[in-house]
Every structure is written in C-alpha cells, then in structure tokens.
GROMACS .gro file of C-alpha atoms in nm:
model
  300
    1UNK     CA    1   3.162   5.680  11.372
    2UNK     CA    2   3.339   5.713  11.056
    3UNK     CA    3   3.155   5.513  10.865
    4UNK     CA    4   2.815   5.685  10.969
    5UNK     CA    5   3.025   6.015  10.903
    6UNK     CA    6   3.025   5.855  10.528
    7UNK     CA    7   2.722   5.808  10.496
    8UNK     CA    8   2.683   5.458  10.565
    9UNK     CA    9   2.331   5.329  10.740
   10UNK     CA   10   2.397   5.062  11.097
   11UNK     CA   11   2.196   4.809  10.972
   12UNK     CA   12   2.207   4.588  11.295
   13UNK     CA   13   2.417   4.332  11.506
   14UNK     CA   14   2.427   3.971  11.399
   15UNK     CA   15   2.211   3.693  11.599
   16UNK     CA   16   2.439   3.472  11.699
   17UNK     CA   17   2.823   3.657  11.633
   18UNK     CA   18   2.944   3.956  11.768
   19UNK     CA   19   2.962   4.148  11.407
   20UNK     CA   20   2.786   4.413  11.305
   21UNK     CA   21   2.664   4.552  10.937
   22UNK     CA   22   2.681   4.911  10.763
   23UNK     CA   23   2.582   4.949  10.404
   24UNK     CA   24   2.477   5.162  10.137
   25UNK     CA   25   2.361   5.082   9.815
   26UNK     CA   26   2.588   4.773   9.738
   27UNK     CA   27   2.833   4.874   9.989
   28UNK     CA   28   2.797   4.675  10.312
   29UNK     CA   29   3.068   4.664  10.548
   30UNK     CA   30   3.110   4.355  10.794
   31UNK     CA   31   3.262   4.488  11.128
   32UNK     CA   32   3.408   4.204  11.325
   33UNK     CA   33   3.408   4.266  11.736
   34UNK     CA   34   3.557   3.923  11.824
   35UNK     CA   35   3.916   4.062  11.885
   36UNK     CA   36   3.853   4.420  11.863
   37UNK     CA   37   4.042   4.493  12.174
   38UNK     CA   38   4.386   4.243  12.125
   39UNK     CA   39   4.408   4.379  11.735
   40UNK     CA   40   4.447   4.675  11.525
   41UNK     CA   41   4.173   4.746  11.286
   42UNK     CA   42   4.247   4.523  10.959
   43UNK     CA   43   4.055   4.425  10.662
   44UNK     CA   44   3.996   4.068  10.748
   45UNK     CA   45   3.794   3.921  10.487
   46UNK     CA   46   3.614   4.056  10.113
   47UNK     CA   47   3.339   3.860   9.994
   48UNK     CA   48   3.213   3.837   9.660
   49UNK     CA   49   2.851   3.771   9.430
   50UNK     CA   50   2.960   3.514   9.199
   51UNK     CA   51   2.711   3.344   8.941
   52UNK     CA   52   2.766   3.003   9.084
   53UNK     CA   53   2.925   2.982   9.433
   54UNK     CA   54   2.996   2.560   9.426
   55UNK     CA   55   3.158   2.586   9.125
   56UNK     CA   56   3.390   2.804   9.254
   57UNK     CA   57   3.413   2.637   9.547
   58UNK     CA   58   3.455   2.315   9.390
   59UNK     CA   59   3.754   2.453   9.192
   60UNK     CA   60   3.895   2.616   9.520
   61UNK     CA   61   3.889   2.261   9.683
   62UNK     CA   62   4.017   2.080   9.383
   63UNK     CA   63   4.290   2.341   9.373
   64UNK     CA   64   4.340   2.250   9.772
   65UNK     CA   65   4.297   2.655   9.840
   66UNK     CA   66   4.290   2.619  10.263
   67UNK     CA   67   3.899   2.681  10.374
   68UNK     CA   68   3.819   2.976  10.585
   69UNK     CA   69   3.666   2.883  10.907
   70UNK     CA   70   3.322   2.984  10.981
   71UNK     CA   71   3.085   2.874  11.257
   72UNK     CA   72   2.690   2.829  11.116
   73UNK     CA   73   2.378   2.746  11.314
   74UNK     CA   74   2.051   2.695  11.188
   75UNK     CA   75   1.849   2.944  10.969
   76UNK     CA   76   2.241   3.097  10.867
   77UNK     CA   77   2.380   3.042  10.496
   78UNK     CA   78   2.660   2.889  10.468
   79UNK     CA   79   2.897   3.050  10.250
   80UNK     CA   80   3.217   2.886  10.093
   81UNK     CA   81   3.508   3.060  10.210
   82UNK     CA   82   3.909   3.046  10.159
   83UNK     CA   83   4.190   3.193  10.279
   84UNK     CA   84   4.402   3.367  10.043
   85UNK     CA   85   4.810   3.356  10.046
   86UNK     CA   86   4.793   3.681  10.235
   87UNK     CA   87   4.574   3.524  10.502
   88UNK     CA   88   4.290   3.712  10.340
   89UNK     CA   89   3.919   3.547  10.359
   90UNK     CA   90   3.759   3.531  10.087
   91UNK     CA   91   3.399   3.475  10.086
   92UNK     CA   92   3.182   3.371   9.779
   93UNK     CA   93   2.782   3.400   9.750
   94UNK     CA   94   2.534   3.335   9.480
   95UNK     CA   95   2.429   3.632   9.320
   96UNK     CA   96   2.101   3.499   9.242
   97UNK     CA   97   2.042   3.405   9.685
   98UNK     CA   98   1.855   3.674   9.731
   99UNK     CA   99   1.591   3.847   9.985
  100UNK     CA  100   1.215   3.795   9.846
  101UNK     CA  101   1.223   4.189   9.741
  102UNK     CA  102   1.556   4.074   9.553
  103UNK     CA  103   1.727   4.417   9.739
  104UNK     CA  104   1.987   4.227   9.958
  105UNK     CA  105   2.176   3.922   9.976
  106UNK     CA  106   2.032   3.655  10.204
  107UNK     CA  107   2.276   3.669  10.452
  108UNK     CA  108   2.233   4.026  10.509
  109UNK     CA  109   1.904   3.935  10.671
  110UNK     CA  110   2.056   3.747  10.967
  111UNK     CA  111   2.149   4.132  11.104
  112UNK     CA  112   1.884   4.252  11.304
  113UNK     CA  113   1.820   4.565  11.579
  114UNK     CA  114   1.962   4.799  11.300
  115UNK     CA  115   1.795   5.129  11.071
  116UNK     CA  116   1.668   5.075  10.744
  117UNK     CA  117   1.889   5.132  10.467
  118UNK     CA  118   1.802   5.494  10.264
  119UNK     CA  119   1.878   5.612   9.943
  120UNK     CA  120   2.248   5.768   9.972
  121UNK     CA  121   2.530   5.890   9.695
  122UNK     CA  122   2.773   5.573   9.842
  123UNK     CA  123   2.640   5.299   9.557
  124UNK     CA  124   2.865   5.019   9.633
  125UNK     CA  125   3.248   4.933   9.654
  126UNK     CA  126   3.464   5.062   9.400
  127UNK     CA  127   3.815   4.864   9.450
  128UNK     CA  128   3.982   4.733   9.756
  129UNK     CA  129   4.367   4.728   9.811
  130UNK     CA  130   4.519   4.455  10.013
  131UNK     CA  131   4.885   4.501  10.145
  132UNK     CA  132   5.124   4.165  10.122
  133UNK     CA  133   5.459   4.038  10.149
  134UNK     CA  134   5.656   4.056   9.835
  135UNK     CA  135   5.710   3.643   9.875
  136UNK     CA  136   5.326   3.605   9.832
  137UNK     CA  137   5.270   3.837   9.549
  138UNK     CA  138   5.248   3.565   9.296
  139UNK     CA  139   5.114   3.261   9.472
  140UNK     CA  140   4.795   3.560   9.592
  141UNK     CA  141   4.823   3.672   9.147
  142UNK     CA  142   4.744   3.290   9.105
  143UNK     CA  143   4.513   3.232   9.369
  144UNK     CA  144   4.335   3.527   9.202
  145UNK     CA  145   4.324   3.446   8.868
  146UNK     CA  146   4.298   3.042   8.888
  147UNK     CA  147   3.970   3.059   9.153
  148UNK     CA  148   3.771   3.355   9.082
  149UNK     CA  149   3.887   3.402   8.709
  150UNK     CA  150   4.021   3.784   8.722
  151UNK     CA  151   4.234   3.944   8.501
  152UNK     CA  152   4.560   4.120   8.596
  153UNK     CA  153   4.654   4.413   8.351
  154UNK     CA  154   5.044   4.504   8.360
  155UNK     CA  155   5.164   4.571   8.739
  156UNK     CA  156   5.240   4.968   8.788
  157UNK     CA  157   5.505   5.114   9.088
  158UNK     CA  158   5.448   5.425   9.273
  159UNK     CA  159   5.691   5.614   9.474
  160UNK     CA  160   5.635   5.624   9.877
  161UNK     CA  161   5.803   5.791  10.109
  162UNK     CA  162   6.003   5.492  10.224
  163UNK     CA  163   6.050   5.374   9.851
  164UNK     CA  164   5.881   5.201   9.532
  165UNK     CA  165   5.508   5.048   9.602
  166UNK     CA  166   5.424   4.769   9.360
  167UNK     CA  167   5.022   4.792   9.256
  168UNK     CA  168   4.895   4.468   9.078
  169UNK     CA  169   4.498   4.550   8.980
  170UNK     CA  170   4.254   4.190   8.936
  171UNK     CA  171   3.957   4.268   8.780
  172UNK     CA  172   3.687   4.117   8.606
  173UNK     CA  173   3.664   4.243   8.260
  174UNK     CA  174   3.359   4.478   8.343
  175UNK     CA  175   3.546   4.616   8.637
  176UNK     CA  176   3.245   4.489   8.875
  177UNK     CA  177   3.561   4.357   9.044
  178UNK     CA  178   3.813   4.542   9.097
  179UNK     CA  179   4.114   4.409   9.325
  180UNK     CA  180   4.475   4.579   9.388
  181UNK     CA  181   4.749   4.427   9.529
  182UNK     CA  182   5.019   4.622   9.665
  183UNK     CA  183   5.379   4.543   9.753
  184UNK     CA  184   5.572   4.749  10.000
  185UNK     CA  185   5.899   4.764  10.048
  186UNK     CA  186   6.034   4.518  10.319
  187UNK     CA  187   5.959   4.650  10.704
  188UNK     CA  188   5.706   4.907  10.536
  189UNK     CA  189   5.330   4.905  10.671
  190UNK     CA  190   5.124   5.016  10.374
  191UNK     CA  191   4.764   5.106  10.471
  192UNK     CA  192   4.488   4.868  10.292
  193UNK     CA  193   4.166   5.080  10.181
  194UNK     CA  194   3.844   5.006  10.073
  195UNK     CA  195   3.722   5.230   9.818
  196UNK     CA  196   3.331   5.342   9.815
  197UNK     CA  197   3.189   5.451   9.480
  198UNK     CA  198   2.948   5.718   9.498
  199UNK     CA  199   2.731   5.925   9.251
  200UNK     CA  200   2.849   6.266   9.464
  201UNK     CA  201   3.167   6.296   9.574
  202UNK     CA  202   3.155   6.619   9.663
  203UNK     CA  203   2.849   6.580   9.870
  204UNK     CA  204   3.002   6.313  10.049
  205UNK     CA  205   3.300   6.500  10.133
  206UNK     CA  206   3.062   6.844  10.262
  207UNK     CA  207   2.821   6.594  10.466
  208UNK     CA  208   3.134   6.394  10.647
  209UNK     CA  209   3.291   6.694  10.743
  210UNK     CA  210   2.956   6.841  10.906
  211UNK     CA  211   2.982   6.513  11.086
  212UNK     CA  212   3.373   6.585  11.217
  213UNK     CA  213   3.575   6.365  10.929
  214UNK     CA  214   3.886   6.533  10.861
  215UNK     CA  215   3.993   6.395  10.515
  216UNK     CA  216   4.369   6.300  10.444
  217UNK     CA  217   4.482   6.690  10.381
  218UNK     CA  218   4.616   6.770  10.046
  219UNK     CA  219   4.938   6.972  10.027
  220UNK     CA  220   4.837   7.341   9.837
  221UNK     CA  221   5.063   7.279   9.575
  222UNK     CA  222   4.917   6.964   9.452
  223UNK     CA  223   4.572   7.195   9.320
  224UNK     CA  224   4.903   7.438   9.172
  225UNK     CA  225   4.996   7.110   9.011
  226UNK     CA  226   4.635   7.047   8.871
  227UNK     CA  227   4.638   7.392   8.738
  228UNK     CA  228   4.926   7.309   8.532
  229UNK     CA  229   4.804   6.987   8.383
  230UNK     CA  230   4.417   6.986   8.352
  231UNK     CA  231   4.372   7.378   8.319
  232UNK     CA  232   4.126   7.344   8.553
  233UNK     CA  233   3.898   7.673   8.624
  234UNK     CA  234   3.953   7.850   9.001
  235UNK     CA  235   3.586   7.766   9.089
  236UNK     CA  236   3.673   7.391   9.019
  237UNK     CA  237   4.012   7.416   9.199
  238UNK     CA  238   3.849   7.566   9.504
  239UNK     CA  239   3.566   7.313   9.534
  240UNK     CA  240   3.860   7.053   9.526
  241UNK     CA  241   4.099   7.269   9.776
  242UNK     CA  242   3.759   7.321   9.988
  243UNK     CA  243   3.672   6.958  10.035
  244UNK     CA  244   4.023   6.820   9.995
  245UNK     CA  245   3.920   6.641   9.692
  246UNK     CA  246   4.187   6.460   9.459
  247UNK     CA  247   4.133   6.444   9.093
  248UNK     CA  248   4.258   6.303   8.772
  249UNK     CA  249   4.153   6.329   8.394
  250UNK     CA  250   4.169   6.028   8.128
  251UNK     CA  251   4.061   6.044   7.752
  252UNK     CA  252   3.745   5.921   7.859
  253UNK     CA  253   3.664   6.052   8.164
  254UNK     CA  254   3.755   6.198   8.499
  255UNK     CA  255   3.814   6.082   8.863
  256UNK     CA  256   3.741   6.239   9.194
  257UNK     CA  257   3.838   6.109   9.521
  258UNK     CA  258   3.935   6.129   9.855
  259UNK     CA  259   4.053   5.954  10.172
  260UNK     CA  260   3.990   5.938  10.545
  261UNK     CA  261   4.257   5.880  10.770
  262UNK     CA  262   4.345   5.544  10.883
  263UNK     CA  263   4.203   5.372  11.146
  264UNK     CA  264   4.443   5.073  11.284
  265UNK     CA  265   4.602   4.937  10.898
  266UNK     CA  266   4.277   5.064  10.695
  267UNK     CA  267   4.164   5.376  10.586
  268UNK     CA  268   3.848   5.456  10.308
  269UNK     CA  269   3.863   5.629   9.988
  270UNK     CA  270   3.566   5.754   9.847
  271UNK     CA  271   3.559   5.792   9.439
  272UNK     CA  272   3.308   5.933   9.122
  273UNK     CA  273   3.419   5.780   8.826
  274UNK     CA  274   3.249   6.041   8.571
  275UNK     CA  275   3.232   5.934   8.194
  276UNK     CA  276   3.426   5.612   8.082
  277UNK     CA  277   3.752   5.657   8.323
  278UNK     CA  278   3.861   5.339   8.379
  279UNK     CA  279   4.225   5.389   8.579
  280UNK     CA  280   4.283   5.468   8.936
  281UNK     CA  281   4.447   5.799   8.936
  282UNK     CA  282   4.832   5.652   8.981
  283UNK     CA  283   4.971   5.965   8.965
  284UNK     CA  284   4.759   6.086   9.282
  285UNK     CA  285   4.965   5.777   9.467
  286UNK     CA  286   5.305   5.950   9.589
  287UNK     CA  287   5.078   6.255   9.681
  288UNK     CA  288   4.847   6.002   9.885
  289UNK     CA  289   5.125   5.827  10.055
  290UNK     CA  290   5.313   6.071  10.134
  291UNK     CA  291   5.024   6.286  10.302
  292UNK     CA  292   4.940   5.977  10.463
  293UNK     CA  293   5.277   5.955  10.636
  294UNK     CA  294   5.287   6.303  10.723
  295UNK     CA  295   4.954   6.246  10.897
  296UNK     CA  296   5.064   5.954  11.072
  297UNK     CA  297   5.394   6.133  11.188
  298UNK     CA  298   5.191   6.409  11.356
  299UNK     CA  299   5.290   6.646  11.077
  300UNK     CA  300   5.082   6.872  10.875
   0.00000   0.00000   0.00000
C-alpha cells in the first residue's frame, strides 16, 4: 500500500521466488515475502549498475568479501552478490545487461503477472541510509570504498533524541551513488530509509495523501524557523505546512523532502533536488528524528 500510495507501479511476482517488484523510473523496489511473517520489515539488500560486474566481483573475491547467497534456475541472471559488514547484500549488475528496448535491467524481466510501468514524478533512488553498529563503521567505510570505489566526504553528527547520530555519505563522484551510513548511539534503533528522487515533490506529497499516507508531521515551528532563515514567502510556507514538506537552501540550489512513517526499521523519504544542491539537508535531521520518535511514541 504505501508504496502504490507513492506512486510506485506493482510490476509483478517473481517466477520461481516469493518476491515481488515496484518501480518507477529507475526506482524499483525488491519486496522479499520469504520471512515476512517471523521479521520486521528491513532493508535487506541494495543492488547496484556497475560498468563491469566481474571485475568487481573479482576484486570482492580477491578481497575474500563473504558471497551473498542466491538460489538461480535456468533462464535467471546470476548476479554477483556480497554481504557487507552490516550483513547488508549487496548486489552488482552490468549496466550495459539490458532488455532489447534497453528500458530495464534484465533481471527485471523475470517478474511477471504485474502493470506496466507509466510515466510518474518518482525518477529513481536518490540515497539510501543503512543503520550499523559503531564496531562495523569502518570495516563497512572499507568495504565501501575498496569494492565499489566510492568516496566518503568528512563524516557529519546530528543530534537525536536519545543522543549524537554519526552520518558517513559514499558516493560516487557524480552522486549517481549516493550511500549514508549512520551510527546510533549504543541500544538506539535508528530507522534506515530509502530515499526516492522525484521531479515533483509536491505532487507526490498531494497524490499520497489522496491515497491515505500520512507523512512524518512537522512541528509548526519548524516553517517559523524557515521564515527566519530562508525568508521564505507565506504562499511557499503554506504549500510546505500543507503537504508537510521539509526544505533546505544551498548556494546552488534548494531541497525539498519528506518522509513516510516507518514500517518495521524502514521508512521512505521522497526528495527534489532543484538547481545544483548537492547536500542532504543536515540541519532538517534533529527535526526528522525527533518527529520520528514522537510518532513512534504515540505522540503528536
């Protein structure tokens, strides 16, 4: 339901596994049904389009990065997968293994039984944030950075309600990849989110509501806050307030965002990057987590 309250298309069930696929754009979502009733909802595995999967798989093996189990039958493709220090899976495919129309991956074609795919603001995945254990923060920074190759700018903190979240962004240099991961203090769950980036946020937000989404709600004072630092205009403010929208302003651009509540440990955020912003809003992240907690307490 969420998802489709997003905007996202059911694209089918697989032949042979109990998963199903939703995508827009670039954005397809894997959901996994195998122990859907003995586990919370919990981002699982990422996959990525790399220019040549074996070589990175090769290095992943020569670096003796643990493989990622995956059953195969005929007619499937067999990707090369690995499990990250945070028990992550992490999946790799060949950008260039495409359908005949060149639209979809390969692999998306082994979903069947499902609607076709329409035009839609959601465009593909922004970022995704993956919660670990402090003692595998920098084994998963150089699992990152020695298989796929990412970057990781400096490490920023944000304060949570139960203390000081640690955010450490991989990224390609492009920002195609974008990959943040967060730290929370000991005996802390922190939510992991997927982010969806989307040519409309605001049309997002108005069409998931008409479907029953109730957004992460934004405390009034934050759009008093906005006020103060942007000088943003009352029609902009109340088309944020309205929709429950989250914003932020660099030299080069701006960001608008917003979050659906979470569902087991993940939750979505969908984002508009407009102009040449290139951040992730970190001063929207005490307001986030501590709305998020509120929410999860019951509270308003």
């Amino acid at each position: 339901m969420l998802l489709d309250q997003l905007g996202l298309t059911f694209r089918g069930q697989h032949r042979t596994k109990p998963v199903r696929l939703w995508s827009s754009g670039d954005a397809r979502i894997v959901l996994n049904e195998q122990h859907a009733r003995d586990l919370d909802p919990h981002l699982a595995g990422i996959g990525f389009g790399v220019a040549d999967a074996s070589v990175a798989g090769d290095r992943a093996r020569a670096l003796a990065v643990r493989a990622a189990p995956r059953r195969t039958q005929d007619g499937e493709q067999d990707l090369a997968g690995f499990v990250a220090p945070s028990g992550l899976e992490v999946f790799l495919n060949d950008r260039r293994d495409r359908t005949q129309d060149g639209e979809e991956p390969a692999w998306a074609t082994e979903f069947d039984r499902g609607r076709t795919g329409g035009a839609g603001e959601i465009t593909g995945i922004d970022h995704v944030n993956v919660s670990h254990g402090w003692d595998a923060h920098d084994e998963a920074v150089l699992f990152y950075t020695s298989v796929l190759g990412l970057e990781k700018p400096t490490a920023t903190e944000a304060a949570g309600p139960q203390g000081l979240v640690r955010s450490q962004v991989m990224r390609t240099p492009s920002g195609a990849v974008r990959l943040s991961l967060n730290v929370a203090p000991v005996g802390v769950s922190h939510p992991e989110h997927i982010a969806l980036a989307c040519t409309d946020v605001v049309a997002v937000a108005r069409r998931a509501r008409e479907r029953g989404l109730r957004p992460v709600p934004v405390p009034d004072n934050y759009y008093d806050d906005l006020r103060a630092r942007f000088g943003l205009d009352e029609a902009t403010l109340t088309l944020l307030r309205e929709h429950q929208l989250m914003f932020d302003r660099s030299a080069t651009g701006e960001f608008w965002h917003f979050y659906t509540p979470r569902v087991g440990r993940v939750c979505f955020e969908v984002v508009q990057r407009v102009g040449g912003y290139d951040v992730y809003a970190g001063d929207n992240t005490p307001v986030l987590l501590a709305a998020q907690d509120r929410l999860d307490r019951g509270t308003r």
